[in-house]
Amino acid sequence: MLETCLMAGKIMMESGAEIYRVEDTMNRIADAASQKKGISFATPTGIFMSVEGEHHLKLQPIPTRTINLEKVSLVNDLSREFAAHHISLEELNRSLKKLDRDTRFFPLWLQILAAGIVSGALMIIFGGSWIDFISTCIIGAIGFTIFYYTAEWLKVKFLAEFFASFIVGILAVFVVHVHLGVNLDKIIIGGVMPLVPGVPITNAVRDLLAGHLLSGMARGMEALLTSGAIGIGIAVVFRFFT
């Protein structure tokens, strides 16, 4: 039972779920499985789980974190089915193991295409010109591709964001220099938008509002450092290439 609870919490935490949602899901599984109150404590880097009146405690480290809200939703659905006694604990355990092995990410080409469209659309929303739309879409797609492969190869936190934003800035300066773009600042804003940690910032605020001060501050600091890496990459471009 503890293994199943920790597996559910691990999948949700690695997929970008809020702390209170992770703890609530684990406690609901424990309550339905043992008829005793589940006691859980989750942080961005580890989860503790036990049951009221028991002396057993298990720990599950969280080595990596990403954003995959579909997996969060699927774990919630499985926990609700178990709480309603539609599936057994063994079936829940097998389903969670299968879900943990299945990454369920969209193909890379679709992620790159979406990043390009988001870059162009947000550039327009922030007051840019339609003349820069195509250039911004291309720059945003290239920046996201650089970020993806840098994160895969180097495995160094925050370096991928810095390098991707630096390339976005260089490409934006080049586009304006050869008269394929007009508004340098709007192109850069649109190009870096796929790199901005929107979900981590939102989760940090929600954790703080829910009273999870430790995890809220940790996630907020991680989002702040990510934003700082993006800003430094652009600042280097403005300092040496404009």
Coordinates of N, CA and C in Angstrom, one line a residue:
M1 N 0.8 -1.2 0.0 CA 0.0 0.0 0.0 C 0.9 1.3 0.0
L2 N 1.9 1.3 0.9 CA 2.8 2.4 0.9 C 3.5 2.6 -0.4
E3 N 3.9 1.5 -1.0 CA 4.6 1.5 -2.3 C 3.7 2.1 -3.4
T4 N 2.4 1.8 -3.4 CA 1.5 2.3 -4.4 C 1.3 3.8 -4.1
C5 N 1.1 4.2 -2.9 CA 1.0 5.6 -2.6 C 2.2 6.4 -3.0
L6 N 3.4 5.9 -2.8 CA 4.6 6.6 -3.1 C 4.7 6.7 -4.7
M7 N 4.3 5.6 -5.3 CA 4.4 5.6 -6.8 C 3.5 6.7 -7.4
A8 N 2.3 6.8 -6.9 CA 1.4 7.8 -7.3 C 1.9 9.2 -7.1
G9 N 2.5 9.4 -5.9 CA 3.0 10.7 -5.6 C 4.3 11.0 -6.4
K10 N 5.1 10.0 -6.7 CA 6.3 10.2 -7.5 C 5.9 10.6 -8.9
I11 N 5.0 10.0 -9.5 CA 4.6 10.3 -10.9 C 4.0 11.7 -11.0
M12 N 3.2 12.1 -10.0 CA 2.6 13.4 -10.0 C 3.6 14.5 -9.7
M13 N 4.6 14.2 -8.8 CA 5.6 15.2 -8.5 C 6.5 15.4 -9.7
E14 N 6.9 14.3 -10.3 CA 7.8 14.4 -11.5 C 7.1 15.1 -12.7
S15 N 5.8 15.1 -12.7 CA 5.0 15.6 -13.8 C 4.6 17.1 -13.6
G16 N 4.9 17.7 -12.4 CA 4.6 19.1 -12.2 C 3.4 19.4 -11.4
A17 N 2.9 18.4 -10.6 CA 1.7 18.6 -9.8 C 2.0 19.5 -8.6
E18 N 1.0 20.1 -8.0 CA 1.2 20.9 -6.8 C 1.3 20.0 -5.6
I19 N 2.0 20.5 -4.6 CA 2.3 19.7 -3.4 C 1.0 19.2 -2.7
Y20 N 0.0 20.1 -2.6 CA -1.2 19.7 -1.9 C -2.0 18.7 -2.7
R21 N -1.9 18.7 -4.0 CA -2.6 17.7 -4.8 C -1.9 16.3 -4.6
V22 N -0.6 16.3 -4.6 CA 0.2 15.1 -4.4 C -0.2 14.5 -3.0
E23 N -0.1 15.3 -2.0 CA -0.4 14.7 -0.6 C -1.9 14.3 -0.5
D24 N -2.8 15.0 -1.1 CA -4.2 14.6 -1.0 C -4.4 13.3 -1.8
T25 N -3.8 13.1 -2.9 CA -4.0 11.9 -3.7 C -3.4 10.7 -2.9
M26 N -2.2 10.8 -2.3 CA -1.6 9.8 -1.6 C -2.4 9.4 -0.3
N27 N -3.0 10.4 0.3 CA -3.8 10.2 1.5 C -5.1 9.5 1.2
R28 N -5.7 9.9 0.1 CA -6.9 9.2 -0.3 C -6.7 7.7 -0.6
I29 N -5.6 7.4 -1.3 CA -5.3 6.0 -1.6 C -5.1 5.2 -0.3
A30 N -4.3 5.8 0.6 CA -4.1 5.2 1.9 C -5.4 5.0 2.7
D31 N -6.2 6.0 2.7 CA -7.5 5.9 3.5 C -8.4 4.8 2.9
A32 N -8.4 4.7 1.6 CA -9.3 3.7 0.9 C -8.7 2.3 1.1
A33 N -7.4 2.2 1.2 CA -6.7 0.8 1.2 C -6.7 0.3 2.6
S34 N -6.5 1.1 3.6 CA -6.3 0.6 5.0 C -7.3 1.0 6.0
Q35 N -8.3 1.8 5.6 CA -9.3 2.4 6.5 C -8.6 3.1 7.7
K36 N -7.4 3.6 7.5 CA -6.7 4.4 8.4 C -6.3 5.7 7.7
K37 N -6.0 6.7 8.5 CA -5.7 8.0 8.0 C -4.2 8.0 7.4
G38 N -4.1 8.3 6.2 CA -2.7 8.4 5.6 C -2.0 9.7 6.0
I39 N -0.7 9.6 6.3 CA 0.1 10.7 6.7 C 1.2 10.9 5.7
S40 N 1.2 12.0 4.9 CA 2.2 12.2 3.9 C 2.9 13.5 4.0
F41 N 4.1 13.6 3.6 CA 4.8 14.9 3.6 C 5.6 14.9 2.3
A42 N 5.3 15.9 1.4 CA 6.0 16.0 0.1 C 6.8 17.2 0.0
T43 N 7.9 17.1 -0.6 CA 8.8 18.3 -1.0 C 9.1 18.1 -2.5
P44 N 9.6 19.1 -3.1 CA 10.0 18.9 -4.5 C 11.1 17.9 -4.8
T45 N 11.8 17.5 -3.8 CA 12.9 16.5 -4.0 C 12.7 15.2 -3.3
G46 N 11.6 15.0 -2.6 CA 11.4 13.7 -1.9 C 10.0 13.7 -1.3
I47 N 9.5 12.4 -1.1 CA 8.1 12.2 -0.5 C 8.3 11.2 0.6
F48 N 7.6 11.5 1.7 CA 7.5 10.6 2.9 C 6.1 10.1 3.0
M49 N 5.9 8.9 3.4 CA 4.5 8.3 3.5 C 4.5 7.3 4.6
S50 N 3.4 7.4 5.4 CA 3.1 6.5 6.5 C 1.6 6.5 6.7
V51 N 1.2 5.6 7.7 CA -0.2 5.5 8.0 C -0.4 5.7 9.5
E52 N -1.4 6.4 9.9 CA -1.6 6.7 11.3 C -1.7 5.4 12.2
G53 N -0.9 5.4 13.3 CA -0.8 4.2 14.1 C 0.2 3.2 13.8
E54 N 0.9 3.4 12.6 CA 1.9 2.4 12.2 C 3.3 3.0 12.4
H55 N 4.3 2.1 12.5 CA 5.6 2.6 12.7 C 6.5 2.5 11.4
H56 N 5.8 2.1 10.3 CA 6.6 2.0 9.1 C 6.5 3.4 8.3
L57 N 7.6 3.8 7.8 CA 7.7 5.0 7.0 C 8.6 4.7 5.8
K58 N 8.1 5.2 4.6 CA 8.9 5.0 3.4 C 9.2 6.3 2.8
L59 N 10.3 6.4 2.1 CA 10.7 7.6 1.4 C 10.9 7.3 -0.1
Q60 N 10.5 8.3 -0.9 CA 10.7 8.2 -2.3 C 11.4 9.4 -2.8
P61 N 12.6 9.4 -3.2 CA 13.3 10.6 -3.8 C 12.7 11.0 -5.1
I62 N 12.8 12.2 -5.5 CA 12.3 12.8 -6.7 C 13.6 13.4 -7.5
P63 N 14.2 12.6 -8.3 CA 15.5 13.1 -8.9 C 15.3 14.1 -10.0
T64 N 14.2 14.0 -10.8 CA 13.9 14.9 -11.9 C 12.5 15.4 -11.9
R65 N 12.3 16.5 -12.5 CA 11.0 17.1 -12.5 C 10.8 17.8 -13.9
T66 N 9.6 17.6 -14.4 CA 9.2 18.1 -15.7 C 7.8 18.6 -15.7
I67 N 7.2 18.9 -16.8 CA 5.8 19.3 -16.9 C 5.1 18.3 -17.8
N68 N 4.1 17.5 -17.2 CA 3.3 16.6 -18.0 C 2.0 16.5 -17.3
L69 N 1.1 17.5 -17.5 CA -0.1 17.5 -16.7 C -1.1 16.4 -17.1
E70 N -0.9 15.8 -18.3 CA -1.7 14.6 -18.6 C -1.5 13.5 -17.7
K71 N -0.3 13.2 -17.3 CA 0.0 12.2 -16.3 C -0.6 12.5 -15.0
V72 N -0.6 13.7 -14.6 CA -1.2 14.1 -13.3 C -2.7 13.8 -13.3
S73 N -3.3 14.2 -14.4 CA -4.8 13.9 -14.5 C -5.1 12.4 -14.5
L74 N -4.2 11.6 -15.2 CA -4.4 10.2 -15.2 C -4.3 9.5 -13.8
V75 N -3.3 10.0 -13.1 CA -3.1 9.5 -11.7 C -4.3 9.9 -10.8
N76 N -4.8 11.1 -11.0 CA -6.0 11.5 -10.3 C -7.2 10.6 -10.6
D77 N -7.4 10.3 -11.9 CA -8.5 9.4 -12.3 C -8.3 8.0 -11.7
L78 N -7.1 7.5 -11.7 CA -6.9 6.1 -11.1 C -7.2 6.1 -9.6
S79 N -6.8 7.2 -8.9 CA -7.0 7.3 -7.5 C -8.5 7.4 -7.1
R80 N -9.2 8.1 -8.0 CA -10.7 8.2 -7.8 C -11.4 6.9 -8.0
E81 N -10.9 6.1 -9.0 CA -11.5 4.8 -9.3 C -11.2 3.9 -8.1
F82 N -10.0 4.0 -7.5 CA -9.7 3.1 -6.4 C -10.5 3.5 -5.2
A83 N -10.6 4.8 -4.9 CA -11.4 5.3 -3.8 C -12.8 4.9 -3.9
A84 N -13.4 4.8 -5.1 CA -14.8 4.3 -5.3 C -14.9 2.8 -5.4
H85 N -13.8 2.1 -5.2 CA -13.7 0.6 -5.1 C -14.1 0.0 -6.5
H86 N -13.7 0.7 -7.6 CA -14.0 0.2 -8.9 C -12.8 -0.7 -9.4
I87 N -11.6 -0.4 -8.8 CA -10.4 -1.3 -9.0 C -9.8 -1.6 -7.7
S88 N -9.0 -2.7 -7.7 CA -8.3 -3.2 -6.5 C -7.0 -2.5 -6.4
L89 N -6.3 -2.7 -5.2 CA -5.0 -2.1 -4.9 C -4.0 -2.7 -5.9
E90 N -4.1 -4.0 -6.2 CA -3.1 -4.6 -7.1 C -3.3 -4.0 -8.5
E91 N -4.6 -3.8 -9.0 CA -4.8 -3.2 -10.3 C -4.3 -1.7 -10.3
L92 N -4.5 -1.0 -9.2 CA -4.0 0.4 -9.2 C -2.5 0.4 -9.3
N93 N -1.8 -0.5 -8.6 CA -0.4 -0.6 -8.6 C 0.1 -0.9 -10.0
R94 N -0.5 -1.9 -10.7 CA -0.1 -2.2 -12.0 C -0.3 -1.1 -13.0
S95 N -1.4 -0.4 -12.9 CA -1.7 0.8 -13.7 C -0.8 1.9 -13.5
L96 N -0.4 2.1 -12.3 CA 0.6 3.2 -12.0 C 2.0 2.8 -12.6
K97 N 2.4 1.6 -12.5 CA 3.7 1.2 -13.0 C 3.7 1.3 -14.5
K98 N 2.6 1.0 -15.2 CA 2.5 1.1 -16.6 C 2.5 2.6 -17.0
L99 N 1.8 3.5 -16.2 CA 1.8 4.9 -16.5 C 3.2 5.5 -16.3
D100 N 3.9 5.0 -15.3 CA 5.3 5.5 -15.0 C 6.2 5.2 -16.1
R101 N 6.0 4.1 -16.8 CA 6.9 3.7 -17.9 C 6.5 4.5 -19.2
D102 N 5.2 4.9 -19.3 CA 4.7 5.5 -20.5 C 4.9 7.0 -20.3
T103 N 5.8 7.6 -21.1 CA 6.1 9.1 -20.9 C 4.9 10.0 -21.4
R104 N 4.2 9.5 -22.4 CA 3.1 10.2 -22.9 C 3.4 11.7 -23.3
F105 N 4.5 11.9 -23.9 CA 4.9 13.2 -24.5 C 4.5 13.3 -25.9
F106 N 4.1 14.5 -26.3 CA 3.8 14.8 -27.7 C 5.2 14.6 -28.5
P107 N 5.1 14.2 -29.8 CA 6.3 14.1 -30.6 C 7.1 15.4 -30.7
L108 N 8.4 15.4 -30.8 CA 9.2 16.6 -30.8 C 8.8 17.6 -31.9
W109 N 8.5 17.1 -33.1 CA 8.2 18.0 -34.1 C 6.9 18.8 -33.8
L110 N 6.0 18.2 -33.1 CA 4.8 18.9 -32.7 C 5.1 19.9 -31.6
Q111 N 6.0 19.6 -30.7 CA 6.4 20.5 -29.6 C 7.1 21.8 -30.2
I112 N 7.9 21.5 -31.2 CA 8.6 22.6 -31.9 C 7.7 23.5 -32.6
L113 N 6.7 22.9 -33.4 CA 5.7 23.6 -34.1 C 4.9 24.5 -33.1
A114 N 4.5 23.9 -32.0 CA 3.7 24.6 -31.0 C 4.5 25.8 -30.4
A115 N 5.8 25.6 -30.2 CA 6.6 26.6 -29.6 C 6.7 27.8 -30.6
G116 N 6.8 27.5 -31.9 CA 6.9 28.6 -32.9 C 5.6 29.4 -32.9
I117 N 4.4 28.7 -32.9 CA 3.1 29.4 -33.0 C 2.9 30.2 -31.7
V118 N 3.3 29.6 -30.6 CA 3.1 30.4 -29.3 C 4.0 31.6 -29.3
S119 N 5.2 31.5 -29.9 CA 6.1 32.7 -29.9 C 5.5 33.8 -30.8
G120 N 5.0 33.5 -31.9 CA 4.4 34.5 -32.8 C 3.2 35.1 -32.2
A121 N 2.3 34.2 -31.7 CA 1.1 34.7 -31.1 C 1.3 35.7 -29.9
L122 N 2.2 35.3 -29.0 CA 2.5 36.1 -27.9 C 3.2 37.4 -28.3
M123 N 4.0 37.4 -29.3 CA 4.6 38.6 -29.8 C 3.6 39.6 -30.2
I124 N 2.5 39.1 -30.9 CA 1.4 40.0 -31.3 C 0.7 40.5 -30.1
I125 N 0.4 39.6 -29.1 CA -0.3 40.0 -27.9 C 0.4 41.1 -27.2
F126 N 1.8 41.1 -27.1 CA 2.6 42.1 -26.4 C 2.8 43.3 -27.3
G127 N 2.1 43.5 -28.4 CA 2.1 44.7 -29.1 C 3.0 44.7 -30.3
G128 N 3.4 43.6 -30.8 CA 4.3 43.5 -31.9 C 3.6 43.7 -33.2
S129 N 4.3 43.7 -34.3 CA 3.8 43.9 -35.6 C 3.7 42.6 -36.4
W130 N 2.7 42.5 -37.2 CA 2.5 41.3 -38.0 C 3.6 41.1 -39.0
I131 N 4.4 42.1 -39.3 CA 5.6 41.9 -40.2 C 6.6 41.0 -39.5
D132 N 6.6 41.0 -38.2 CA 7.6 40.2 -37.5 C 7.1 38.8 -37.1
F133 N 5.9 38.5 -37.5 CA 5.2 37.2 -37.1 C 6.0 36.0 -37.5
I134 N 6.3 35.9 -38.8 CA 6.9 34.7 -39.3 C 8.3 34.5 -38.7
S135 N 9.1 35.7 -38.7 CA 10.4 35.6 -38.1 C 10.4 35.2 -36.6
T136 N 9.4 35.7 -35.9 CA 9.3 35.3 -34.5 C 9.0 33.8 -34.3
C137 N 8.1 33.3 -35.1 CA 7.7 31.9 -35.1 C 9.0 31.0 -35.3
I138 N 9.7 31.4 -36.3 CA 10.9 30.6 -36.7 C 12.0 30.7 -35.5
I139 N 12.2 31.9 -35.0 CA 13.2 32.1 -33.9 C 12.7 31.3 -32.7
G140 N 11.4 31.4 -32.3 CA 10.9 30.7 -31.2 C 11.1 29.2 -31.3
A141 N 10.8 28.6 -32.5 CA 11.0 27.2 -32.8 C 12.4 26.8 -32.7
I142 N 13.3 27.6 -33.2 CA 14.8 27.3 -33.1 C 15.2 27.3 -31.7
G143 N 14.8 28.4 -30.9 CA 15.2 28.5 -29.5 C 14.7 27.3 -28.7
F144 N 13.5 26.8 -28.9 CA 13.0 25.7 -28.2 C 13.8 24.4 -28.6
T145 N 14.1 24.3 -29.8 CA 14.9 23.1 -30.3 C 16.3 23.1 -29.6
I146 N 16.9 24.3 -29.5 CA 18.2 24.4 -28.8 C 18.0 24.0 -27.4
F147 N 17.0 24.5 -26.7 CA 16.7 24.2 -25.3 C 16.5 22.7 -25.1
Y148 N 15.8 22.1 -26.0 CA 15.5 20.7 -25.8 C 16.7 19.8 -25.9
Y149 N 17.5 20.0 -26.9 CA 18.7 19.2 -27.1 C 19.8 19.5 -26.1
T150 N 19.9 20.8 -25.7 CA 20.9 21.2 -24.7 C 20.6 20.5 -23.4
A151 N 19.3 20.5 -23.0 CA 18.9 19.9 -21.8 C 19.1 18.4 -21.8
E152 N 18.9 17.8 -23.0 CA 19.1 16.3 -23.1 C 20.5 15.9 -23.1
W153 N 21.4 16.7 -23.7 CA 22.8 16.3 -23.8 C 23.6 16.7 -22.5
L154 N 23.4 17.9 -22.1 CA 24.3 18.5 -21.0 C 23.8 18.1 -19.6
K155 N 22.5 18.0 -19.4 CA 22.0 17.6 -18.1 C 22.4 18.6 -17.0
V156 N 22.6 19.9 -17.4 CA 22.9 20.9 -16.4 C 21.8 21.9 -16.3
K157 N 21.3 22.0 -15.0 CA 20.1 22.8 -14.8 C 20.4 24.3 -15.1
F158 N 19.5 25.0 -15.7 CA 19.6 26.4 -16.1 C 20.5 26.7 -17.2
L159 N 21.4 25.9 -17.6 CA 22.3 26.2 -18.7 C 21.6 26.1 -20.0
A160 N 20.6 25.2 -20.1 CA 19.8 25.0 -21.4 C 19.0 26.3 -21.6
E161 N 18.4 26.9 -20.6 CA 17.6 28.1 -20.7 C 18.5 29.3 -21.1
F162 N 19.7 29.4 -20.5 CA 20.7 30.4 -20.9 C 21.1 30.3 -22.3
F163 N 21.5 29.2 -22.8 CA 22.0 29.0 -24.1 C 20.9 29.2 -25.1
A164 N 19.7 28.7 -24.9 CA 18.6 28.9 -25.8 C 18.2 30.4 -25.9
S165 N 18.1 31.1 -24.8 CA 17.8 32.5 -24.9 C 18.9 33.3 -25.6
F166 N 20.1 32.9 -25.4 CA 21.2 33.6 -26.1 C 21.1 33.4 -27.6
I167 N 20.8 32.2 -28.0 CA 20.6 32.0 -29.5 C 19.4 32.8 -30.0
V168 N 18.3 32.8 -29.2 CA 17.1 33.6 -29.6 C 17.5 35.1 -29.8
G169 N 18.3 35.6 -28.8 CA 18.7 37.0 -29.0 C 19.6 37.3 -30.2
I170 N 20.5 36.3 -30.4 CA 21.4 36.5 -31.6 C 20.6 36.5 -32.9
L171 N 19.7 35.5 -33.0 CA 18.8 35.4 -34.2 C 18.0 36.7 -34.4
A172 N 17.4 37.2 -33.3 CA 16.6 38.4 -33.4 C 17.4 39.6 -33.9
V173 N 18.6 39.7 -33.3 CA 19.5 40.8 -33.8 C 19.8 40.7 -35.3
F174 N 20.1 39.4 -35.7 CA 20.4 39.2 -37.1 C 19.2 39.5 -38.0
V175 N 18.0 39.1 -37.6 CA 16.8 39.3 -38.4 C 16.5 40.8 -38.6
V176 N 16.7 41.6 -37.5 CA 16.5 43.0 -37.6 C 17.6 43.6 -38.5
H177 N 18.8 43.1 -38.3 CA 19.9 43.7 -39.1 C 19.8 43.5 -40.6
V178 N 19.2 42.4 -41.0 CA 19.0 42.2 -42.5 C 17.7 42.6 -42.9
H179 N 16.9 43.3 -42.1 CA 15.7 44.0 -42.4 C 14.6 42.9 -42.7
L180 N 14.6 41.8 -42.0 CA 13.5 40.8 -42.0 C 12.6 41.0 -40.8
G181 N 13.0 41.9 -39.9 CA 12.2 42.2 -38.8 C 12.3 43.6 -38.4
V182 N 11.3 44.1 -37.6 CA 11.3 45.5 -37.3 C 11.5 45.8 -35.8
N183 N 10.7 45.1 -34.9 CA 10.8 45.4 -33.5 C 11.7 44.4 -32.8
L184 N 12.9 44.7 -32.5 CA 13.8 43.8 -31.9 C 13.3 43.3 -30.5
D185 N 12.8 44.2 -29.7 CA 12.4 43.8 -28.3 C 11.2 42.9 -28.4
K186 N 10.2 43.1 -29.3 CA 9.0 42.3 -29.4 C 9.4 40.9 -29.9
I187 N 10.3 40.8 -30.9 CA 10.7 39.5 -31.4 C 11.4 38.7 -30.3
I188 N 12.2 39.3 -29.5 CA 12.9 38.6 -28.4 C 11.9 38.2 -27.4
I189 N 10.9 39.0 -27.0 CA 9.9 38.6 -26.0 C 9.2 37.4 -26.5
G190 N 8.7 37.4 -27.8 CA 8.0 36.3 -28.3 C 8.9 35.0 -28.4
G191 N 10.1 35.2 -28.8 CA 11.0 34.1 -28.9 C 11.4 33.3 -27.7
V192 N 11.4 34.1 -26.5 CA 11.8 33.4 -25.3 C 10.5 32.9 -24.5
M193 N 9.3 33.2 -25.0 CA 8.2 32.8 -24.2 C 8.0 31.3 -24.0
P194 N 8.4 30.4 -25.0 CA 8.3 29.0 -24.7 C 9.3 28.5 -23.6
L195 N 10.3 29.3 -23.3 CA 11.2 29.0 -22.2 C 10.8 29.4 -20.9
V196 N 9.8 30.3 -20.8 CA 9.4 30.9 -19.5 C 8.8 29.9 -18.6
P197 N 9.1 29.7 -17.4 CA 8.6 28.7 -16.5 C 7.2 29.1 -15.9
G198 N 6.2 29.1 -16.8 CA 4.9 29.6 -16.3 C 4.2 28.6 -15.3
V199 N 4.3 27.3 -15.6 CA 3.6 26.4 -14.7 C 4.4 26.3 -13.3
P200 N 5.7 26.2 -13.3 CA 6.4 26.3 -12.0 C 6.0 27.5 -11.2
I201 N 6.0 28.7 -11.8 CA 5.6 29.9 -11.1 C 4.2 29.8 -10.5
T202 N 3.3 29.3 -11.3 CA 1.9 29.1 -10.8 C 1.8 28.1 -9.7
N203 N 2.5 27.0 -9.8 CA 2.5 26.0 -8.7 C 3.1 26.5 -7.5
A204 N 4.2 27.3 -7.6 CA 4.8 27.9 -6.4 C 3.8 28.8 -5.7
V205 N 3.1 29.6 -6.4 CA 2.1 30.5 -5.8 C 1.0 29.7 -5.1
R206 N 0.5 28.7 -5.8 CA -0.6 27.9 -5.3 C -0.1 27.1 -4.0
D207 N 1.1 26.6 -4.0 CA 1.7 26.0 -2.8 C 1.8 26.9 -1.6
L208 N 2.2 28.2 -1.9 CA 2.3 29.2 -0.8 C 0.9 29.5 -0.3
L209 N -0.1 29.6 -1.2 CA -1.4 29.9 -0.7 C -2.0 28.8 0.1
A210 N -1.6 27.5 -0.3 CA -2.1 26.4 0.4 C -1.4 26.1 1.7
G211 N -0.4 26.9 2.1 CA 0.3 26.8 3.3 C 1.6 25.9 3.2
H212 N 1.9 25.5 2.1 CA 3.2 24.7 1.9 C 4.3 25.6 1.6
L213 N 4.8 26.2 2.7 CA 5.8 27.3 2.5 C 7.1 26.8 2.0
L214 N 7.6 25.6 2.5 CA 8.9 25.1 2.1 C 8.9 24.8 0.6
S215 N 7.9 24.0 0.1 CA 7.9 23.7 -1.3 C 7.6 24.9 -2.2
G216 N 6.7 25.8 -1.7 CA 6.4 27.0 -2.4 C 7.7 27.9 -2.6
M217 N 8.4 28.1 -1.6 CA 9.7 28.8 -1.7 C 10.7 28.1 -2.6
A218 N 10.8 26.8 -2.5 CA 11.8 26.1 -3.3 C 11.4 26.1 -4.8
R219 N 10.1 25.9 -5.1 CA 9.7 26.0 -6.5 C 9.8 27.4 -7.0
G220 N 9.5 28.4 -6.2 CA 9.6 29.8 -6.6 C 11.1 30.2 -6.9
M221 N 12.0 29.7 -6.1 CA 13.4 30.0 -6.3 C 13.9 29.3 -7.6
E222 N 13.4 28.1 -7.8 CA 13.8 27.4 -9.1 C 13.3 28.2 -10.3
A223 N 12.0 28.6 -10.2 CA 11.5 29.4 -11.3 C 12.2 30.7 -11.5
L224 N 12.6 31.3 -10.3 CA 13.3 32.6 -10.4 C 14.7 32.4 -11.0
L225 N 15.4 31.3 -10.7 CA 16.7 31.1 -11.3 C 16.6 30.8 -12.8
T226 N 15.5 30.1 -13.2 CA 15.3 29.8 -14.6 C 15.0 31.1 -15.4
S227 N 14.2 32.0 -14.8 CA 14.0 33.3 -15.4 C 15.2 34.1 -15.5
G228 N 16.1 34.0 -14.4 CA 17.3 34.7 -14.4 C 18.3 34.2 -15.5
A229 N 18.3 32.9 -15.7 CA 19.1 32.4 -16.8 C 18.7 32.9 -18.2
I230 N 17.4 33.0 -18.4 CA 16.9 33.5 -19.6 C 17.3 35.0 -19.8
G231 N 17.1 35.7 -18.7 CA 17.4 37.2 -18.8 C 18.9 37.4 -19.0
I232 N 19.8 36.6 -18.4 CA 21.2 36.8 -18.6 C 21.6 36.5 -20.0
G233 N 21.0 35.5 -20.6 CA 21.3 35.1 -22.0 C 21.0 36.3 -22.9
I234 N 19.8 36.9 -22.7 CA 19.4 38.1 -23.5 C 20.3 39.3 -23.2
A235 N 20.7 39.5 -21.9 CA 21.5 40.6 -21.5 C 22.9 40.5 -22.2
V236 N 23.4 39.3 -22.3 CA 24.7 39.1 -23.0 C 24.7 39.6 -24.4
V237 N 23.6 39.2 -25.1 CA 23.4 39.6 -26.5 C 23.3 41.2 -26.6
F238 N 22.6 41.8 -25.7 CA 22.5 43.3 -25.8 C 23.8 44.0 -25.4
R239 N 24.6 43.3 -24.6 CA 25.9 43.9 -24.2 C 26.9 43.8 -25.3
F240 N 27.0 42.7 -26.0 CA 28.1 42.5 -26.9 C 27.7 42.5 -28.4
F241 N 26.4 42.4 -28.7 CA 26.1 42.2 -30.1 C 25.1 43.3 -30.6
T242 N 24.8 44.3 -29.8 CA 24.0 45.4 -30.3 C 24.7 46.8 -30.2

